[in-house]
Short mmCIF file of C-alpha atoms in Angstrom, two decimals:
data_model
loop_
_atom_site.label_atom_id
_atom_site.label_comp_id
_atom_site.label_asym_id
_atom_site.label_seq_id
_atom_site.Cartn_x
_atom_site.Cartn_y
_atom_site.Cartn_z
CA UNK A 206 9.40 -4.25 22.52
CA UNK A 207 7.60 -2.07 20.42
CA UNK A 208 7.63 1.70 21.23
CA UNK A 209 4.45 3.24 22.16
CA UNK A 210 2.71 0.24 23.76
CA UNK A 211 1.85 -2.71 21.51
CA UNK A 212 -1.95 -3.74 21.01
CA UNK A 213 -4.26 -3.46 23.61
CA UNK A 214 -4.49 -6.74 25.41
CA UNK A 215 -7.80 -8.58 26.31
CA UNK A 216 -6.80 -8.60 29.99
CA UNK A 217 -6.68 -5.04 30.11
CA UNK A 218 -9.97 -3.62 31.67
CA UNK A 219 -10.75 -1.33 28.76
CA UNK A 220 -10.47 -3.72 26.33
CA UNK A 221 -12.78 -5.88 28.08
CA UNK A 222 -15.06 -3.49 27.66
CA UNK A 223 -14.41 -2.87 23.99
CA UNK A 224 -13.86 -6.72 23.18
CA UNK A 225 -16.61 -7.24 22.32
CA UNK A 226 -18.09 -9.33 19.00
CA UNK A 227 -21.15 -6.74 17.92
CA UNK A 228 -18.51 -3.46 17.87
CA UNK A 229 -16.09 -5.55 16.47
CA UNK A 230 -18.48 -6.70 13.35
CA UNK A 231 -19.37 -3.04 13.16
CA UNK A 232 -16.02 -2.37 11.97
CA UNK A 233 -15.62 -5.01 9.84
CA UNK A 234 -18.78 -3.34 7.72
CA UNK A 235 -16.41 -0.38 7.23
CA UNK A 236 -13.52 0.26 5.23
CA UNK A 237 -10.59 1.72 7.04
CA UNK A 238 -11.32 5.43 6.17
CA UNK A 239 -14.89 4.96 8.09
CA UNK A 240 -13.08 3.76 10.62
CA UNK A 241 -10.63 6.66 11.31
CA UNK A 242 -13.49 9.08 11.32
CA UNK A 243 -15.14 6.72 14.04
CA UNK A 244 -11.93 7.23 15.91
CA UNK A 245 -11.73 10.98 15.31
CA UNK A 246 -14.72 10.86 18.24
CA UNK A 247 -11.72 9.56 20.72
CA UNK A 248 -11.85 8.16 23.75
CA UNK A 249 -13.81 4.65 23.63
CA UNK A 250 -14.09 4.99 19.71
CA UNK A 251 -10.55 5.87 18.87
CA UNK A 252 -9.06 2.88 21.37
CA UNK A 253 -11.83 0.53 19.94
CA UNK A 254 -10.86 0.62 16.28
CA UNK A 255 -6.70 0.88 17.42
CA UNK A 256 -7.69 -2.60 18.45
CA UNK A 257 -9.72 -3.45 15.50
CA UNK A 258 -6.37 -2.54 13.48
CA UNK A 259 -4.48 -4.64 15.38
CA UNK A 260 -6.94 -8.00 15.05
CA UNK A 261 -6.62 -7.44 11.80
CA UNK A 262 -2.94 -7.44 11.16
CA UNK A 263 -2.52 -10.34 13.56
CA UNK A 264 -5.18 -12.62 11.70
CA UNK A 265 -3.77 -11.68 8.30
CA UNK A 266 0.13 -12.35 9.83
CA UNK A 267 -1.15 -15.44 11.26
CA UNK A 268 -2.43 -16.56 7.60
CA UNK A 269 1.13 -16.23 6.42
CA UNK A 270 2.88 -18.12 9.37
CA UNK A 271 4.23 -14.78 10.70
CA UNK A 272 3.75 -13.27 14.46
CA UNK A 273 2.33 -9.68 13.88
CA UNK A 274 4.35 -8.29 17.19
CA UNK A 275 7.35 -10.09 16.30
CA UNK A 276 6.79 -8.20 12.28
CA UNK A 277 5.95 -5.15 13.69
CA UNK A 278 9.16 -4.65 15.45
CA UNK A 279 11.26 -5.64 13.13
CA UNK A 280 10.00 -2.53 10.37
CA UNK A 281 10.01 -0.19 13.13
CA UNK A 282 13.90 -1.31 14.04
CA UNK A 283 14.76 -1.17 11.04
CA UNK A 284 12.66 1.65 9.56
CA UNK A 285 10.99 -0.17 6.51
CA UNK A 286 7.44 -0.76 5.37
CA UNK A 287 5.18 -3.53 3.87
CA UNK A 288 2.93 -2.87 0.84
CA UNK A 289 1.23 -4.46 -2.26
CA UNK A 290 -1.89 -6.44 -1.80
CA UNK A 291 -0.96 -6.93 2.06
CA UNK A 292 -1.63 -3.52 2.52
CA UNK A 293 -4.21 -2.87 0.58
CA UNK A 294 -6.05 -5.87 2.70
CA UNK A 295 -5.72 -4.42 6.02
CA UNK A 296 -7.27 -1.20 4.75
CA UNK A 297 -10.58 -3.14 3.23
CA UNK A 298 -10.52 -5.73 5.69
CA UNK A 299 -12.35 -8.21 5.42
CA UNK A 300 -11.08 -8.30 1.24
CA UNK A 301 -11.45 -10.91 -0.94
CA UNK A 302 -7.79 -10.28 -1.72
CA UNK A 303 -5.76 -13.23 0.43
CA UNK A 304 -1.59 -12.00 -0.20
CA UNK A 305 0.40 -14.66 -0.85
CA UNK A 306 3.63 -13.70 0.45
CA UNK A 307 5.30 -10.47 1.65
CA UNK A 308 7.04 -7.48 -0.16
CA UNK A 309 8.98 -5.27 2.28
CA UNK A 310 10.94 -2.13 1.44
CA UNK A 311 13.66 -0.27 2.86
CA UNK A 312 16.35 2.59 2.13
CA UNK A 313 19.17 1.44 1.16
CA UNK A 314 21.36 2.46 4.47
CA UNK A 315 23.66 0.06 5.47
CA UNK A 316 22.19 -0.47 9.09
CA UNK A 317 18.37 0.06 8.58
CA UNK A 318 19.17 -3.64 5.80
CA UNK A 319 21.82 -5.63 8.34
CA UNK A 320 18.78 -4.56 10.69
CA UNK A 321 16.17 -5.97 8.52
CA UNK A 322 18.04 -9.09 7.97
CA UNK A 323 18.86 -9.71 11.38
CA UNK A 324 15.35 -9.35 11.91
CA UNK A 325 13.89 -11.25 9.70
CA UNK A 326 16.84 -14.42 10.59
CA UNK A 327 16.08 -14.26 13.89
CA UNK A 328 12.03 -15.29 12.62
CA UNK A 329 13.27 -18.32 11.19
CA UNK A 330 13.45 -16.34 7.77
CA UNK A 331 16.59 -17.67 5.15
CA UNK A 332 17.74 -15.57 2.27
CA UNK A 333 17.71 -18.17 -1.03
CA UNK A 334 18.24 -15.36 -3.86
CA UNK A 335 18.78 -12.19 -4.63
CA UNK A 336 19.07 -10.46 -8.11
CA UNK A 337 19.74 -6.30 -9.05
CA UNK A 338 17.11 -3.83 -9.42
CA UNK A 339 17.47 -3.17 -13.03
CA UNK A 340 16.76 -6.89 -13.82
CA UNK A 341 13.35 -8.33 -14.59
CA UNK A 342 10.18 -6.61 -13.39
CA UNK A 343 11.81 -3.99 -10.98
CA UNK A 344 13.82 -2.01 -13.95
CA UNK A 345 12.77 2.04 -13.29
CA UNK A 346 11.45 1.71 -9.98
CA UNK A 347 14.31 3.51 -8.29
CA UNK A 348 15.27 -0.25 -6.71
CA UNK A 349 18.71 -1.12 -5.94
CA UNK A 350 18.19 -4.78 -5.30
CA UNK A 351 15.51 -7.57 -4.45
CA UNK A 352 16.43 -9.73 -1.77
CA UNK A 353 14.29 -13.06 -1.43
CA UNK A 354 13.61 -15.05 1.66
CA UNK A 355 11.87 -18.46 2.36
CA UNK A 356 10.52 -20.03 5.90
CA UNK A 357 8.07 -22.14 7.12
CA UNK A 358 8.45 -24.48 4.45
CA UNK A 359 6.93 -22.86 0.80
CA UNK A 360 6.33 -19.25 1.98
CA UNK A 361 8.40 -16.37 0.37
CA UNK A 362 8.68 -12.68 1.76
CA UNK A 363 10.82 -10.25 -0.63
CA UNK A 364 13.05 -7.59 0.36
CA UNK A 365 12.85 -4.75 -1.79
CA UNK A 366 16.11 -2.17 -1.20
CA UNK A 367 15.16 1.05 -2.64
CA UNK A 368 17.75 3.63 -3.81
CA UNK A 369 16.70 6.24 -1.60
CA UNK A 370 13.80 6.42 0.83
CA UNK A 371 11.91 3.08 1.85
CA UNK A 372 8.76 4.51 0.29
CA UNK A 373 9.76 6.15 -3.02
CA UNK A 374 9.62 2.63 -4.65
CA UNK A 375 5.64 2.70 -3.90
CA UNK A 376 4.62 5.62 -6.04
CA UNK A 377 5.89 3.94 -9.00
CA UNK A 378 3.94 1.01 -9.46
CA UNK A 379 1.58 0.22 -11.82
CA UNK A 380 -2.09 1.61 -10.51
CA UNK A 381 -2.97 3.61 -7.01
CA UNK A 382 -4.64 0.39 -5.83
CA UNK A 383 -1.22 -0.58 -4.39
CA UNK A 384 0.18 2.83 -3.33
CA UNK A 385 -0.31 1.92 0.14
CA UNK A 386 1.98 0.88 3.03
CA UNK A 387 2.02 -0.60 7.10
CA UNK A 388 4.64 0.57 9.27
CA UNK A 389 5.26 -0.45 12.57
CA UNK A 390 2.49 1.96 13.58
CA UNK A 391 1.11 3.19 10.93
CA UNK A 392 -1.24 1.96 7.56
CA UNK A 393 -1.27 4.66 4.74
CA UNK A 394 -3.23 4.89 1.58
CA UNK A 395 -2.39 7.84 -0.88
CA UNK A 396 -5.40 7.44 -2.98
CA UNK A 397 -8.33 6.92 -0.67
CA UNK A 398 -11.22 8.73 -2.58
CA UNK A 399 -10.63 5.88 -5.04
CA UNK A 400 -9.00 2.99 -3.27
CA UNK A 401 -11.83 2.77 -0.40
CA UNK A 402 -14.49 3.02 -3.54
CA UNK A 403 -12.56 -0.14 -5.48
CA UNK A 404 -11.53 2.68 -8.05
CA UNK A 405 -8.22 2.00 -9.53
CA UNK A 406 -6.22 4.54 -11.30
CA UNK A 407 -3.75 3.83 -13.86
CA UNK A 408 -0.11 4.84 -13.33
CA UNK A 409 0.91 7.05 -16.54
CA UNK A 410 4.43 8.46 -15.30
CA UNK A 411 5.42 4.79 -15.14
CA UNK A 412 7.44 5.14 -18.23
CA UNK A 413 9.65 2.16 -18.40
CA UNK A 414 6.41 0.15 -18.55
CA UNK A 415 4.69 1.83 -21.44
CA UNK A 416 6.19 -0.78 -23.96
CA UNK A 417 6.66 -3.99 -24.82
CA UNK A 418 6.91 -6.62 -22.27
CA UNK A 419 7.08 -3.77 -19.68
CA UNK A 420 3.63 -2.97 -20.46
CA UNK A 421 1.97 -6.56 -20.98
CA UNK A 422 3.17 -7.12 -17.40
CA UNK A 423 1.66 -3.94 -15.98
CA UNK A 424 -1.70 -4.46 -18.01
CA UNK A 425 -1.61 -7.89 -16.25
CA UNK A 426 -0.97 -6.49 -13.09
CA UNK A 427 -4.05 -4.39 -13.08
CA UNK A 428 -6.36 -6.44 -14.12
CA UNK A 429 -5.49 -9.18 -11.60
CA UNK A 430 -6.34 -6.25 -9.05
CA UNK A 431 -10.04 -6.13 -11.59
CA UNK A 432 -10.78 -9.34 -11.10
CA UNK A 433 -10.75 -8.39 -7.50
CA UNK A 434 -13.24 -6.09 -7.82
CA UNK A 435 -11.23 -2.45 -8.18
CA UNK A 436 -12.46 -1.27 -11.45
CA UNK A 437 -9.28 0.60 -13.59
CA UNK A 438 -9.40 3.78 -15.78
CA UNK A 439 -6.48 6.05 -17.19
CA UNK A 440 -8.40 9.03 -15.90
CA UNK A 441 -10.37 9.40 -12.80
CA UNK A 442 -13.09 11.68 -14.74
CA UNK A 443 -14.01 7.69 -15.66
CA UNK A 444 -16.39 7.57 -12.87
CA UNK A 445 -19.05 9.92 -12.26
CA UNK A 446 -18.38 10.76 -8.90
CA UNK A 447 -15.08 12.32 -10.39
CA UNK A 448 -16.33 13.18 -13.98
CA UNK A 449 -16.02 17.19 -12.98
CA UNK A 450 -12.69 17.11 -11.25
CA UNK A 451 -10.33 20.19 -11.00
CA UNK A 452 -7.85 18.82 -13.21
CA UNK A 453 -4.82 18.79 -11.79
CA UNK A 454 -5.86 20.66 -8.01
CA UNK A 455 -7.98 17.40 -6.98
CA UNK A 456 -6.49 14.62 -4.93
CA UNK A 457 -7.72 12.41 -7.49
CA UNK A 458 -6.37 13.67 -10.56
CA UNK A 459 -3.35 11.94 -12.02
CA UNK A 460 -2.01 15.50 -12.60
CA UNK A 461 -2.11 16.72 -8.93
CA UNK A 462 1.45 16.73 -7.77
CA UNK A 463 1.14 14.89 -4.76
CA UNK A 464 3.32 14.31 -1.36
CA UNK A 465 3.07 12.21 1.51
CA UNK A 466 2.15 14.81 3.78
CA UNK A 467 -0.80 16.83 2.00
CA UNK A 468 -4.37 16.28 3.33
CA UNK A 469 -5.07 13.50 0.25
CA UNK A 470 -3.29 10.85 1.56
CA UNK A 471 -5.08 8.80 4.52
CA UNK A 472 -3.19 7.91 7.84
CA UNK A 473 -4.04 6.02 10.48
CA UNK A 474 -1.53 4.80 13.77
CA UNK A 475 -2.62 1.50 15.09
CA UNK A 476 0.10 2.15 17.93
CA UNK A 477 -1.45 5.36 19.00
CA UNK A 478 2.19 6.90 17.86
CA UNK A 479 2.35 9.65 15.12
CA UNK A 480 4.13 8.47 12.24
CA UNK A 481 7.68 10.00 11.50
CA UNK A 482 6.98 9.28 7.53
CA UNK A 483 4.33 11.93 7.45
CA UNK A 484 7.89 14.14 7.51
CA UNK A 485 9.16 12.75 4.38
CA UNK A 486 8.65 15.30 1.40
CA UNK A 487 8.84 12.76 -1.23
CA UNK A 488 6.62 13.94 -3.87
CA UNK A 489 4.98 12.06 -7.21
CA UNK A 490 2.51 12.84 -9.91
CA UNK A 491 0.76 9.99 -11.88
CA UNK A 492 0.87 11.69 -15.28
CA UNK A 493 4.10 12.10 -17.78
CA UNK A 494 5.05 15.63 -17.45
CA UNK A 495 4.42 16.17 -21.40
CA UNK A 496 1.00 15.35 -21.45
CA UNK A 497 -0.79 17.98 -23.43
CA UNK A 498 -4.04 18.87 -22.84
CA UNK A 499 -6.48 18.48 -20.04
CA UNK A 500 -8.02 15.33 -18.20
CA UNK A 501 -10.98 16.04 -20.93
CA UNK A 502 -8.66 15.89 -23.92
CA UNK A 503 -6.31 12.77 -22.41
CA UNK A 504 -6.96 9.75 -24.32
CA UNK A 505 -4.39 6.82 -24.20
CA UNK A 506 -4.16 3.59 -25.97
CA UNK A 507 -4.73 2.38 -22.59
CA UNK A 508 -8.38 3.82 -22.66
CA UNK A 509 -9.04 2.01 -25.70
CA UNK A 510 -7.94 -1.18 -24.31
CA UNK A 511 -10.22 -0.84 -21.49
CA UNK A 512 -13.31 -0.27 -23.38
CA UNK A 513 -12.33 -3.27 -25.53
CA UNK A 514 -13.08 -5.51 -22.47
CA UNK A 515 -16.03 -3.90 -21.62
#
């Protein structure tokens, strides 16, 4: 059961009243940030798009075999999140992105994993494989190992066991477009002056990836998320809407030191809960720390591949 209350329920009076198809298309015309500020007017508003939230994780769950409630209480037992292009689908819903498969992280503490995998077993989920986190594509990512599942015949969900907190895995992949998680109550974007515009911006303190097959994998990574309509740049003064930022002050700015909690990052609860991961003071910055110069002056060979394909 989860805590809090799980979605409202159309036998319940007020949702009868809220169920309805023309509110619910109204939401669909918005992306999740519009939403929130719909729901910042309370009441009626704020319980109408909780719902909206929760058709929308149970029809994307459904489209991977999976039972959103049954989901749901597994991360909040065992205190883990979901992110890449899952995420990034509930928060512009409806997407033409359509995940695949699953990619769930948690802290590598011995009872929040048996958790997880008790969880996950007891959903008809088998582990098949497993390899270290210094292997393959996960080398720098702070990721002790990758755990892979398999049910309902084909379908794949990946356990990602991060070295420290569940999250800290998120802020180091490739482009903001995927910094983005759902809890058990919660869906969280850290970039959403670009994310909810289909703005993409380039991870540069990704390191490991800067070179060689590292960095052929990342540039492939992005532009999968391009041909899905977020448009990427090494520098946010790329679009005009952000061409006079405060370089390194403006939630935008690959220089900003960011952290979960500060007022950049977009939150919304789904459960009507407040999120305990707004506590965490994990921090990140998207820029190496010897940069020189400011967003003006930063030109990468990055930039120069993107202009090539334009």
């Amino acid at each position: 059961m989860i805590a809090g209350g799980g979605p409202i329920m159309a036998g319940d009076k007020e949702s009868t009243a809220l169920h309805t198809p023309a509110m619910l298309d109204l939401l669909e015309w918005m992306n999740a940030k519009q939403q929130a500020t719909l729901a910042s007017g309370g009441g009626i508003l704020h319980q109408l798009v909780k719902e909206h939230f929760n058709i929308v994780l149970r029809k994307l769950f459904a489209k991977l075999d999976i039972d959103s409630a049954e989901m749901l209480s597994v991360l909040q037992s065992s205190k883990s999140v979901i992110s890449g292009s899952f995420a990034l689908a509930v928060l512009n819903y409806p997407s033409v992105l359509n995940p695949g498969d699953l990619d769930v992280y948690v802290a590598a503490r011995l009872e929040d994993v048996r958790t997880l995998v008790k969880g996950l077993r007891s959903m008809g989920m088998a582990r098949v494989s497993s390899h270290k986190g210094r292997e393959k594509k996960y080398w720098g990512y702070g990721i002790m190992k990758v755990w892979n599942f398999q049910y309902a015949g084909e379908r794949k969900l990946q356990v990602i066991i991060s070295k420290s907190s569940a999250l800290a895995p998120i802020f180091h992949f490739h482009s903001t477009a995927v910094m983005n998680f759902v809890s058990w109550n919660t869906v969280f974007c850290a970039y959403p002056e670009l994310t909810f515009e289909h703005c993409n911006l380039v991870n540069l303190a990704a390191a490991d990836e800067r070179k060689g097959k590292g960095r052929e994998r990342r540039s492939e990574a992005i532009r999968k998320y391009e041909r899905r309509g977020y448009e990427a740049a090494t520098n946010s003064r790329f679009w005009e809407e952000h061409r006079n930022h405060r370089c390194g002050e403006d939630w935008s700015c690959g220089r900003t030191i960011r952290n979960v909690g500060d007022e950049g990052c977009f939150w919304f609860s789904f459960q009507g809960v407040r999120s305990e991961l707004k506590e965490s003071r994990l921090q990140w910055v998207l820029e190496a720390e010897n940069a020189k110069g400011g967003c003006a002056d930063l030109r990468t060979a990055e930039d120069e591949d993107m202009e090539r394909r334009k």
